[in-house]
Short mmCIF file of C-alpha atoms in Angstrom, two decimals:
data_model
loop_
_atom_site.label_atom_id
_atom_site.label_comp_id
_atom_site.label_asym_id
_atom_site.label_seq_id
_atom_site.Cartn_x
_atom_site.Cartn_y
_atom_site.Cartn_z
CA MET N 1 11.89 -42.22 4.09
CA GLN N 2 10.88 -38.77 5.13
CA TYR N 3 11.81 -35.67 3.41
CA ALA N 4 11.58 -31.93 4.90
CA CYS N 5 11.87 -28.82 3.01
CA ASP N 6 15.40 -27.31 3.62
CA HIS N 7 15.48 -24.41 1.32
CA VAL N 8 14.36 -22.65 -1.80
CA HIS N 9 17.17 -21.57 -4.07
CA LEU N 10 16.71 -18.44 -6.45
CA ARG N 11 19.11 -16.67 -8.73
CA SER N 12 19.49 -12.99 -9.40
CA ARG N 13 21.37 -10.44 -11.17
CA ASP N 14 21.54 -8.65 -8.05
CA ALA N 15 21.29 -10.79 -5.12
CA VAL N 16 21.46 -8.09 -2.59
CA LYS N 17 18.79 -5.95 -4.02
CA ALA N 18 16.66 -9.04 -4.28
CA ALA N 19 17.13 -10.00 -0.97
CA ALA N 20 16.33 -6.37 0.01
CA PHE N 21 12.82 -6.86 -1.80
CA TYR N 22 11.96 -9.78 0.24
CA ILE N 23 13.02 -8.19 3.53
CA ASP N 24 11.16 -4.80 2.96
CA THR N 25 8.16 -6.27 1.39
CA PHE N 26 7.39 -9.65 3.12
CA GLY N 27 9.46 -9.05 6.45
CA ALA N 28 12.31 -11.73 5.62
CA ARG N 29 15.17 -11.80 7.88
CA GLU N 30 18.78 -11.77 6.59
CA VAL N 31 20.61 -14.78 8.11
CA LYS N 32 23.93 -14.27 6.37
CA ARG N 33 25.87 -13.22 3.34
CA VAL N 34 28.42 -15.55 1.64
CA GLY N 35 31.33 -13.90 -0.05
CA ALA N 36 32.02 -10.25 -0.42
CA ASP N 37 32.43 -7.97 -3.36
CA PRO N 38 30.37 -8.96 -4.89
CA VAL N 39 28.07 -11.17 -2.60
CA GLN N 40 27.88 -14.87 -3.83
CA ARG N 41 24.80 -15.57 -1.88
CA MET N 42 22.14 -14.08 0.45
CA VAL N 43 20.55 -16.26 2.84
CA LEU N 44 16.98 -15.14 4.23
CA ASP N 45 14.55 -16.54 6.44
CA LEU N 46 11.20 -16.01 5.04
CA GLY N 47 8.44 -16.94 7.58
CA GLY N 48 10.42 -20.15 8.65
CA LEU N 49 11.45 -20.89 4.92
CA THR N 50 15.23 -20.53 4.04
CA VAL N 51 15.58 -18.85 0.94
CA PHE N 52 18.92 -18.79 -0.93
CA ILE N 53 19.36 -16.01 -3.37
CA GLU N 54 22.44 -16.68 -5.43
CA GLN N 55 24.27 -13.96 -7.46
CA ALA N 56 23.87 -15.05 -11.18
CA PRO N 57 26.76 -14.53 -13.58
CA PRO N 58 25.79 -12.64 -16.79
CA GLU N 59 25.70 -15.85 -19.08
CA ILE N 60 22.67 -17.09 -16.99
CA ALA N 61 19.45 -16.67 -19.03
CA PRO N 62 16.45 -15.01 -17.54
CA ALA N 63 13.63 -17.02 -16.22
CA THR N 64 10.79 -17.88 -18.58
CA ARG N 65 7.78 -15.96 -17.56
CA THR N 66 5.24 -18.00 -15.83
CA PRO N 67 3.18 -20.08 -16.29
CA CYS N 68 5.94 -22.42 -17.12
CA LEU N 69 7.18 -26.01 -16.21
CA GLY N 70 9.22 -26.73 -13.17
CA ILE N 71 8.80 -24.64 -10.10
CA GLU N 72 6.35 -21.91 -10.94
CA HIS N 73 5.93 -19.74 -7.78
CA ILE N 74 6.36 -19.18 -4.19
CA GLY N 75 3.35 -19.24 -1.96
CA LEU N 76 2.90 -16.88 1.07
CA CYS N 77 -0.08 -17.39 3.48
CA VAL N 78 -1.65 -14.21 5.17
CA ALA N 79 -4.63 -13.78 7.38
CA ASP N 80 -6.11 -10.90 5.54
CA ILE N 81 -5.32 -11.01 1.68
CA ALA N 82 -7.20 -7.76 1.10
CA ALA N 83 -5.02 -5.85 3.54
CA ALA N 84 -1.85 -7.50 2.16
CA MET N 85 -2.70 -6.73 -1.52
CA ALA N 86 -3.30 -2.92 -0.45
CA ASP N 87 -0.07 -2.92 1.25
CA LEU N 88 1.75 -4.44 -1.63
CA THR N 89 0.21 -2.42 -4.29
CA ALA N 90 0.86 0.93 -1.96
CA ARG N 91 4.60 -0.40 -1.97
CA GLY N 92 4.67 -0.29 -5.83
CA VAL N 93 4.82 -4.18 -6.22
CA THR N 94 3.41 -5.56 -9.51
CA VAL N 95 0.25 -7.20 -9.33
CA ARG N 96 0.12 -10.07 -11.88
CA ALA N 97 -3.37 -11.23 -10.82
CA GLY N 98 -5.73 -9.68 -8.55
CA ILE N 99 -7.46 -11.60 -5.68
CA THR N 100 -9.70 -14.35 -6.79
CA GLU N 101 -11.58 -17.06 -4.91
CA ARG N 102 -10.41 -20.64 -5.60
CA GLY N 103 -12.60 -22.63 -3.82
CA PRO N 104 -14.11 -22.82 -0.31
CA GLY N 105 -12.25 -20.60 2.32
CA LEU N 106 -9.22 -19.96 -0.27
CA ARG N 107 -8.55 -16.72 -1.94
CA ILE N 108 -5.40 -15.93 -3.85
CA ALA N 109 -3.53 -13.41 -5.79
CA PHE N 110 -0.28 -13.13 -7.57
CA VAL N 111 2.65 -10.49 -7.49
CA GLU N 112 5.98 -10.32 -9.18
CA GLY N 113 9.10 -10.37 -7.32
CA PRO N 114 12.81 -9.73 -8.58
CA ASP N 115 14.04 -11.31 -11.61
CA GLY N 116 10.41 -12.26 -12.69
CA ALA N 117 9.66 -14.59 -9.59
CA LEU N 118 6.06 -15.13 -9.34
CA ILE N 119 4.70 -15.01 -5.62
CA GLU N 120 1.23 -16.21 -4.59
CA ILE N 121 -0.39 -14.66 -1.66
CA LEU N 122 -2.96 -16.67 -0.18
CA GLU N 123 -5.69 -16.57 2.48
CA ARG N 124 -7.01 -19.76 3.92
CA ARG N 125 -10.35 -19.50 5.95
CA PRO N 126 -12.03 -22.44 7.79
CA THR N 127 -14.86 -23.82 6.02
CA GLY N 128 -18.02 -25.68 7.16
#
């Protein structure tokens, strides 16, 4: 049996506003909107990954602050993490953890997205 990633599904108190964050901040592209007044789901293409952002009803509890069990974060790869973090900071994105070396050729940082979503920014460089 072979499996392939189809999508990541997020929930938000304001799906349109959350989608705008991913579009404006990371260059995601809006694929479609499901429903109207209010939108039920925003569908984005984020660097080849399909992201569903569902409009959450008021009774849905907020996410537990990471680290936590279950899906913890989304990882986005960049060619220059220092430039990416400078850009994100200039845009007012909340930095949860600055740039750290995690091994040969790997540097990471974490920022916060809408509804407390944790987003890893990572740079992989050839080693050896």
